[in-house]
Amino acid sequence: MGENGESEIIEHHDDEEMEKIRTPRNHSHSFLESVTSSDKDGYSSTQSSHRLLAYSDALISIIATVMILPVAHTKFQDNEELKQSIQALLTTKVAVYLMTFLIVTVAWAAHIRLFQVIERIDDTLALLNLACMMLITFLPYTFSLMATFPNNILGILLFCACVMVIGLIQALIVLYGFGRPFLLNDQIQMSENQAYYKRRILEVIMRVPIMCLFASIFSVIYIPLSYIILAIVIFLPYISQCLKWIRSKAIGGQVEDSPDSVPFYTYHPSEPLSKERVEAFSDGVYAIVATLLILDICEDNVPDPSVVKKEFDDNLIIALQEYGPEYLAYFGSFATVGLLWFVHHSLFLHVTKATRLMGLFNTFSLAFVGGLPLAYQLTHEFPRGSRNELEAVQISCVIIFFAGLFQLAMWVTALFTERETLHPYVRYGGREHAFMLAKLSLYPCVALGAFVFTCVLSRFSTSIFHMMEIGVPFAFLILRLVVRVALAIIRWLFCPVRNDLDSVPVEDEDLQLPINDIVT
Amino acid sequence: MGENGESEIIEHHDDEEMEKIRTPRNHSHSFLESVTSSDKDGYSSTQSSHRLLAYSDALISIIATVMILPVAHTKFQDNEELKQSIQALLTTKVAVYLMTFLIVTVAWAAHIRLFQVIERIDDTLALLNLACMMLITFLPYTFSLMATFPNNILGILLFCACVMVIGLIQALIVLYGFGRPFLLNDQIQMSENQAYYKRRILEVIMRVPIMCLFASIFSVIYIPLSYIILAIVIFLPYISQCLKWIRSKAIGGQVEDSPDSVPFYTYHPSEPLSKERVEAFSDGVYAIVATLLILDICEDNVPDPSVVKKEFDDNLIIALQEYGPEYLAYFGSFATVGLLWFVHHSLFLHVTKATRLMGLFNTFSLAFVGGLPLAYQLTHEFPRGSRNELEAVQISCVIIFFAGLFQLAMWVTALFTERETLHPYVRYGGREHAFMLAKLSLYPCVALGAFVFTCVLSRFSTSIFHMMEIGVPFAFLILRLVVRVALAIIRWLFCPVRNDLDSVPVEDEDLQLPINDIVT
């Protein structure tokens, strides 16, 4: 603890020290600032923004994920086909969940970019940020309204009003930040043309609110048009990113920006995202998803004392046996989410820089992870051996497969620019490369295998699924051993070629140091 | 972002560098370790435990808080007195919430202590920790069973089984950690008698599981006795801490430990807690509580299209007006929780070290914060002007009052040992001292004022409460100004005495630096 506390203090002091050094460079402001009392006071209360961002990440990740609950709470009629109920579900609730997840991650990405420009905060900025968060957490409700009343303009108007107010607050934050330059990012603080940056950032921030203004105006005239505008707002950044990345890979050698431009607000697929915040957001989503089912279990699976007395002859154990599959669903869901977090954790341990494209794949992966509790709940809602049960198990497999696949995609994306984004260990030819590949591909492979097995042996679908649940944690425990054996076999088969690739000289140092120490 | 990413890398490398330096000091192990392949391999996969702990904090804070949901979802009958329904509620659900909150924070404190000893992790430890988390998240369910079937031993047995397995996993983690000393805390790593620490830590860890073993044995014979044992398990650490602290303050000069003993596993009130983890846990609780109500709003407050068509003549706005008070409850609850977070954030910005006693007050404060959504939901459940409404508003005031008061208590506790625990700014006589006092006492004062007003003007209780909600955010915005004016008046009244106290010379430096810079 002492270490943490101290580094915090040091950081705190460092910040102030650096501000003292930095502020004078701005010759036009520095003297005035140090003299006028109000500015100096604002300056003395300057804080590191770290915890504010962590709290915002927690709020946003919760909001992004809880909208799966209305989906999960929909009761399925067992007598009709699962396909029908799934279709009824898809039209509204799943759409609300996905829309919320995407818009909230768009808002989150904007929040990251904003606080990459404004690196230090004070009390006023903290309060403005809280107001912004309050409106973001209200967005899912506007989506619920839109999905339930697609022909009523109220949902659209509410949504647009929220987005416009959020935009105004963000613009206010930018103006406030540029009014007190010691709050800004160092690069902008030292730059000559702050006014240009201010205008450029404000332009990007106000783009979405202005589109929402148009959407709200058009909603009075022709509602479908405003939905199209909203869809553009939500999906355009994602689509344009994908297209740009594909183009840059196809043509090769992307156009460089002018040297003066900031790396923020460019919408470049290789624009850096704060790695720390991607981790915090992902942690929040994984934590919420892992615990969503215990909520239902605590509320629904405690039998009524009178029922136990009447129907089960006061024998609680027999009464609870009815809920057996639900406990299994809880532990299975917790284990799967926990292990997917573990894979994510292992990956980000070796990632040195997160780009926007990696963030995009991360979002897709998290959106599937958010669907997991629903999938697990489905697996125990239907009687054994029914066709519905088979389909529920298969949907679970598909969700796990895609959640794992997008994690793998993150790593593959990182490998394309491995010098900037990856730690040497996991680069191609690095010591941990094969192990990381095995870790990332374990879940997609297992899920795919389970899916194929359930197609062939449809009678045993649940058993196969439960075997998978129980087997995977142990697979992770012995994975390192398996990979080493596999590598040894490959080396033995194809002669010692890999030694040349092992160019990282860390291992030698490991061996030398202790010996030196003993000698001296 | 660049900064974060880089500092992360540097930290990563630092960790490894430091391990290289540290390991050799352990002369008995170092040479062997560097030679045997299996150990070296385990060592190469050593990771900083930071993110694992953040994820655990997120999980534990969610579990601690979600148990308020069953309380909030209890429907109150409006025709009977509130007191009756509150009593029926108190007996089971509130008890379950408080028990869960306390036991989970006990488990969390144990988790902190464990990972203060084991500072670095590898894959095996990460997986063991996930297993531990899975069992901790299952504890609330065992409490629900106990509360619903107090005379059935199944709940007790399940709880004891979970705690015992958690204890075994933690013991396994300790054994694994002492088997690979490079994972341990530096102090223990460098110490001569590791075996003593190992035994001592295992003793402390196994104390609770052994008590649970006795509780489960006694449950077969005489159930109340096992409840008493469980209560001792939960409350003893808290009570003994309070008593020790009071005794140390009353008698003065607490007994110092022998110089060789570690500062962990002492149960001392001044034992350090990881400040970072207290922040992360609090953030999680505040974030969950702030968003709990939006969940209910999204599920319950979207009217059925057919109902809107029939009863409200297809006018959605009129249909939604029925829910007006619930939106107000949401925004009010979000604002209150957000501002309480803001106060907590401001306080911990100036705290350099968190002690166990501060952690205790923090837990109490958070337990009251967790009750806020319930209180706010109560305020709109009853018709205007009824006696129930008055009581609901007063309960809300009491909850806010205690949540704020325990935050203030944290600061007062820190002031007793201000040299170690506080930043110079907020110590007695520091530049921000008065401002911090104002920030921390704003909510208790306002809540107390609102409570008194509702007693006097009981007819306007809701209006007073809403005035408070709207007024407090603005009060925070102008608080600095108010404090400065108040200080100026006090100074003017009692002559310039305070200047002597202002011994921190930071302000002078601020003035000098830029001028120097311009001169040179």
XYZ file of N, CA and C in Angstrom, chain A residues 281-381:
303
model
N -13.101 0.167 -18.514
C -14.435 -0.047 -19.089
C -14.719 -1.541 -19.233
N -13.739 -2.292 -19.758
C -13.936 -3.731 -19.938
C -14.138 -4.405 -18.591
N -13.346 -4.021 -17.583
C -13.509 -4.600 -16.249
C -14.931 -4.395 -15.753
N -15.445 -3.177 -15.954
C -16.795 -2.881 -15.500
C -17.818 -3.786 -16.161
N -17.708 -3.921 -17.487
C -18.663 -4.770 -18.206
C -18.563 -6.213 -17.731
N -17.340 -6.748 -17.650
C -17.176 -8.139 -17.215
C -17.719 -8.336 -15.807
N -17.476 -7.356 -14.925
C -17.913 -7.513 -13.533
C -19.433 -7.519 -13.449
N -20.080 -6.595 -14.168
C -21.545 -6.548 -14.136
C -22.131 -7.836 -14.709
N -21.603 -8.255 -15.850
C -22.153 -9.439 -16.508
C -21.996 -10.666 -15.620
N -20.833 -10.765 -14.951
C -20.589 -11.932 -14.099
C -21.573 -11.993 -12.947
N -22.082 -10.850 -12.495
C -22.915 -10.848 -11.299
C -24.400 -10.664 -11.600
N -24.753 -10.462 -12.893
C -26.161 -10.228 -13.218
C -27.049 -11.374 -12.762
N -26.554 -12.613 -12.908
C -27.416 -13.759 -12.619
C -27.663 -13.934 -11.131
N -26.689 -13.551 -10.282
C -26.898 -13.745 -8.840
C -28.063 -12.888 -8.362
N -28.259 -11.760 -9.034
C -29.374 -10.875 -8.709
C -30.696 -11.610 -8.882
N -30.857 -12.253 -10.050
C -32.081 -12.999 -10.311
C -32.224 -14.154 -9.339
N -31.107 -14.827 -9.061
C -31.173 -15.992 -8.177
C -31.626 -15.568 -6.791
N -31.075 -14.447 -6.290
C -31.446 -14.008 -4.942
C -32.902 -13.572 -4.891
N -33.390 -13.009 -5.993
C -34.771 -12.532 -5.955
C -35.783 -13.635 -6.219
N -35.465 -14.528 -7.161
C -36.482 -15.483 -7.620
C -36.341 -16.879 -7.037
N -35.138 -17.273 -6.656
C -34.936 -18.676 -6.322
C -34.950 -18.964 -4.835
N -35.506 -18.056 -4.037
C -35.732 -18.364 -2.632
C -37.210 -18.731 -2.509
N -37.496 -20.015 -2.257
C -38.907 -20.434 -2.260
C -39.673 -19.825 -1.087
N -40.960 -19.738 -1.264
C -41.818 -19.204 -0.208
C -41.964 -20.254 0.907
N -41.805 -19.830 2.175
C -41.896 -20.820 3.262
C -43.190 -21.616 3.245
N -44.322 -20.967 2.921
C -45.599 -21.694 2.949
C -45.647 -22.758 1.857
N -45.069 -22.435 0.688
C -45.040 -23.410 -0.409
C -44.192 -24.612 -0.020
N -43.073 -24.338 0.607
C -42.195 -25.444 1.014
C -42.917 -26.360 1.989
N -43.669 -25.759 2.904
C -44.383 -26.545 3.916
C -45.448 -27.422 3.254
N -46.160 -26.824 2.304
C -47.288 -27.523 1.714
C -46.833 -28.577 0.710
N -45.994 -28.143 -0.250
C -45.711 -29.022 -1.381
C -44.530 -29.956 -1.144
N -43.577 -29.500 -0.334
C -42.358 -30.306 -0.221
C -42.195 -30.896 1.177
N -43.275 -30.883 1.956
C -43.238 -31.530 3.257
C -42.140 -30.917 4.143
N -41.961 -29.603 4.034
C -40.997 -28.857 4.846
C -39.542 -29.263 4.580
N -39.305 -29.912 3.464
C -37.933 -30.319 3.147
C -37.332 -29.320 2.161
N -36.462 -28.466 2.675
C -35.927 -27.373 1.856
C -35.033 -27.896 0.743
N -34.297 -28.957 1.041
C -33.328 -29.445 0.046
C -34.061 -29.889 -1.213
N -35.174 -30.623 -1.024
C -35.928 -31.086 -2.195
C -36.507 -29.876 -2.944
N -36.974 -28.874 -2.169
C -37.531 -27.679 -2.801
C -36.482 -26.963 -3.644
N -35.254 -26.932 -3.126
C -34.204 -26.211 -3.849
C -33.693 -27.005 -5.044
N -33.909 -28.323 -5.013
C -33.428 -29.119 -6.150
C -34.101 -28.701 -7.453
N -35.293 -28.133 -7.325
C -35.979 -27.632 -8.520
C -35.152 -26.575 -9.235
N -34.396 -25.796 -8.443
C -33.631 -24.691 -9.033
C -32.243 -25.126 -9.493
N -31.949 -26.420 -9.328
C -30.613 -26.909 -9.654
C -30.020 -26.338 -10.932
N -30.755 -26.419 -12.074
C -30.193 -25.930 -13.330
C -29.827 -24.442 -13.265
N -30.558 -23.665 -12.438
C -30.255 -22.245 -12.391
C -28.939 -21.960 -11.675
N -28.643 -22.751 -10.623
C -27.332 -22.582 -9.979
C -26.240 -22.921 -10.976
N -26.471 -24.006 -11.706
C -25.485 -24.419 -12.708
C -25.294 -23.296 -13.723
N -26.414 -22.673 -14.145
C -26.326 -21.577 -15.101
C -25.508 -20.439 -14.508
N -25.725 -20.140 -13.199
C -24.974 -19.053 -12.579
C -23.488 -19.342 -12.579
N -23.118 -20.542 -12.071
C -21.692 -20.845 -11.986
C -21.076 -20.936 -13.379
N -21.818 -21.516 -14.323
C -21.303 -21.599 -15.683
C -21.073 -20.234 -16.274
N -22.057 -19.331 -16.096
C -21.922 -17.985 -16.652
C -20.783 -17.241 -15.980
N -20.691 -17.362 -14.639
C -19.606 -16.668 -13.929
C -18.252 -17.179 -14.409
N -18.122 -18.506 -14.539
C -16.834 -19.072 -14.948
C -16.479 -18.617 -16.357
N -17.444 -18.640 -17.278
C -17.148 -18.251 -18.657
C -16.747 -16.783 -18.719
N -17.529 -15.899 -18.050
C -17.202 -14.480 -18.071
C -15.859 -14.239 -17.402
N -15.635 -14.937 -16.271
C -14.364 -14.765 -15.561
C -13.186 -15.174 -16.434
N -13.336 -16.267 -17.161
C -12.221 -16.732 -17.982
C -12.036 -15.829 -19.210
N -13.136 -15.327 -19.761
C -12.985 -14.379 -20.879
C -12.281 -13.114 -20.371
N -12.606 -12.692 -19.133
C -11.880 -11.562 -18.541
C -10.402 -11.907 -18.411
N -10.136 -13.142 -17.982
C -8.756 -13.578 -17.784
C -7.979 -13.493 -19.100
N -8.607 -13.924 -20.192
C -7.947 -13.850 -21.504
C -7.705 -12.385 -21.874
N -8.720 -11.546 -21.658
C -8.607 -10.122 -21.954
C -7.472 -9.502 -21.145
N -7.418 -9.873 -19.886
C -6.377 -9.385 -18.977
C -4.991 -9.790 -19.473
N -4.861 -11.068 -19.866
C -3.576 -11.547 -20.360
C -3.168 -10.777 -21.610
N -4.136 -10.518 -22.483
C -3.833 -9.809 -23.726
C -3.363 -8.392 -23.428
N -4.128 -7.668 -22.598
C -3.798 -6.264 -22.353
C -2.548 -6.091 -21.503
N -2.126 -7.164 -20.840
C -0.865 -7.126 -20.118
C 0.276 -6.904 -21.098
N 0.118 -7.380 -22.321
C 1.183 -7.300 -23.306
C 0.925 -6.236 -24.368
N -0.206 -5.541 -24.233
C -0.498 -4.457 -25.170
C 0.083 -3.176 -24.582
N 0.839 -2.461 -25.386
C 1.431 -1.230 -24.859
C 0.630 -0.001 -25.277
N -0.152 -0.123 -26.352
C -0.943 1.008 -26.832
C -2.197 0.450 -27.479
N -3.363 1.012 -27.128
C -4.603 0.552 -27.735
C -5.003 1.543 -28.822
N -5.316 1.030 -30.010
C -5.759 1.921 -31.089
C -7.278 1.881 -31.182
N -7.819 2.788 -31.996
C -9.275 2.857 -32.129
C -9.854 1.572 -32.702
N -9.128 0.950 -33.632
C -9.650 -0.267 -34.239
C -9.693 -1.402 -33.218
N -8.668 -1.470 -32.375
C -8.682 -2.468 -31.313
C -9.841 -2.189 -30.364
N -10.086 -0.904 -30.095
C -11.213 -0.536 -29.236
C -12.532 -0.974 -29.843
N -12.626 -0.880 -31.166
C -13.842 -1.304 -31.860
C -14.082 -2.792 -31.671
N -13.028 -3.599 -31.902
C -13.177 -5.048 -31.709
C -13.483 -5.369 -30.256
N -12.881 -4.602 -29.349
C -13.150 -4.802 -27.926
C -14.633 -4.571 -27.636
N -15.183 -3.505 -28.220
C -16.603 -3.218 -28.022
C -17.474 -4.358 -28.523
N -17.152 -4.879 -29.715
C -17.940 -5.992 -30.255
C -17.856 -7.194 -29.320
N -16.644 -7.492 -28.864
C -16.457 -8.625 -27.960
C -17.296 -8.438 -26.703
N -17.269 -7.199 -26.144
C -18.001 -6.939 -24.909
C -19.508 -7.034 -25.135
N -19.975 -6.601 -26.317
C -21.406 -6.678 -26.601
C -21.874 -8.136 -26.564
N -21.031 -9.047 -27.089
C -21.390 -10.460 -27.028
C -21.310 -10.987 -25.602
N -20.273 -10.554 -24.869
C -20.153 -10.979 -23.472
C -21.414 -10.587 -22.701
N -21.932 -9.390 -22.993
C -23.143 -8.923 -22.324
C -24.341 -9.831 -22.579
N -24.330 -10.546 -23.707
C -25.438 -11.443 -24.020
C -25.345 -12.785 -23.318
N -24.204 -13.058 -22.698
C -23.981 -14.380 -22.101
C -25.008 -14.776 -21.040
N -25.326 -13.889 -20.066
C -26.286 -14.324 -19.037
C -27.604 -14.740 -19.655
N -28.037 -14.008 -20.681
C -29.263 -14.357 -21.386
C -29.153 -15.757 -21.954
N -28.034 -16.022 -22.623
C -27.844 -17.318 -23.261
C -27.875 -18.430 -22.223
N -27.201 -18.187 -21.090
C -27.155 -19.223 -20.059
C -28.514 -19.438 -19.440
N -29.257 -18.340 -19.303
C -30.583 -18.498 -18.737
C -31.460 -19.332 -19.678
N -31.251 -19.130 -20.973
C -32.021 -19.909 -21.949
C -31.765 -21.400 -21.811
N -30.491 -21.754 -21.511
C -30.150 -23.186 -21.521
C -30.901 -23.978 -20.460
N -31.425 -23.323 -19.416
C -32.115 -24.128 -18.402
C -33.619 -23.865 -18.370
N -34.115 -23.057 -19.336
C -35.537 -22.717 -19.311
C -36.398 -23.795 -19.962
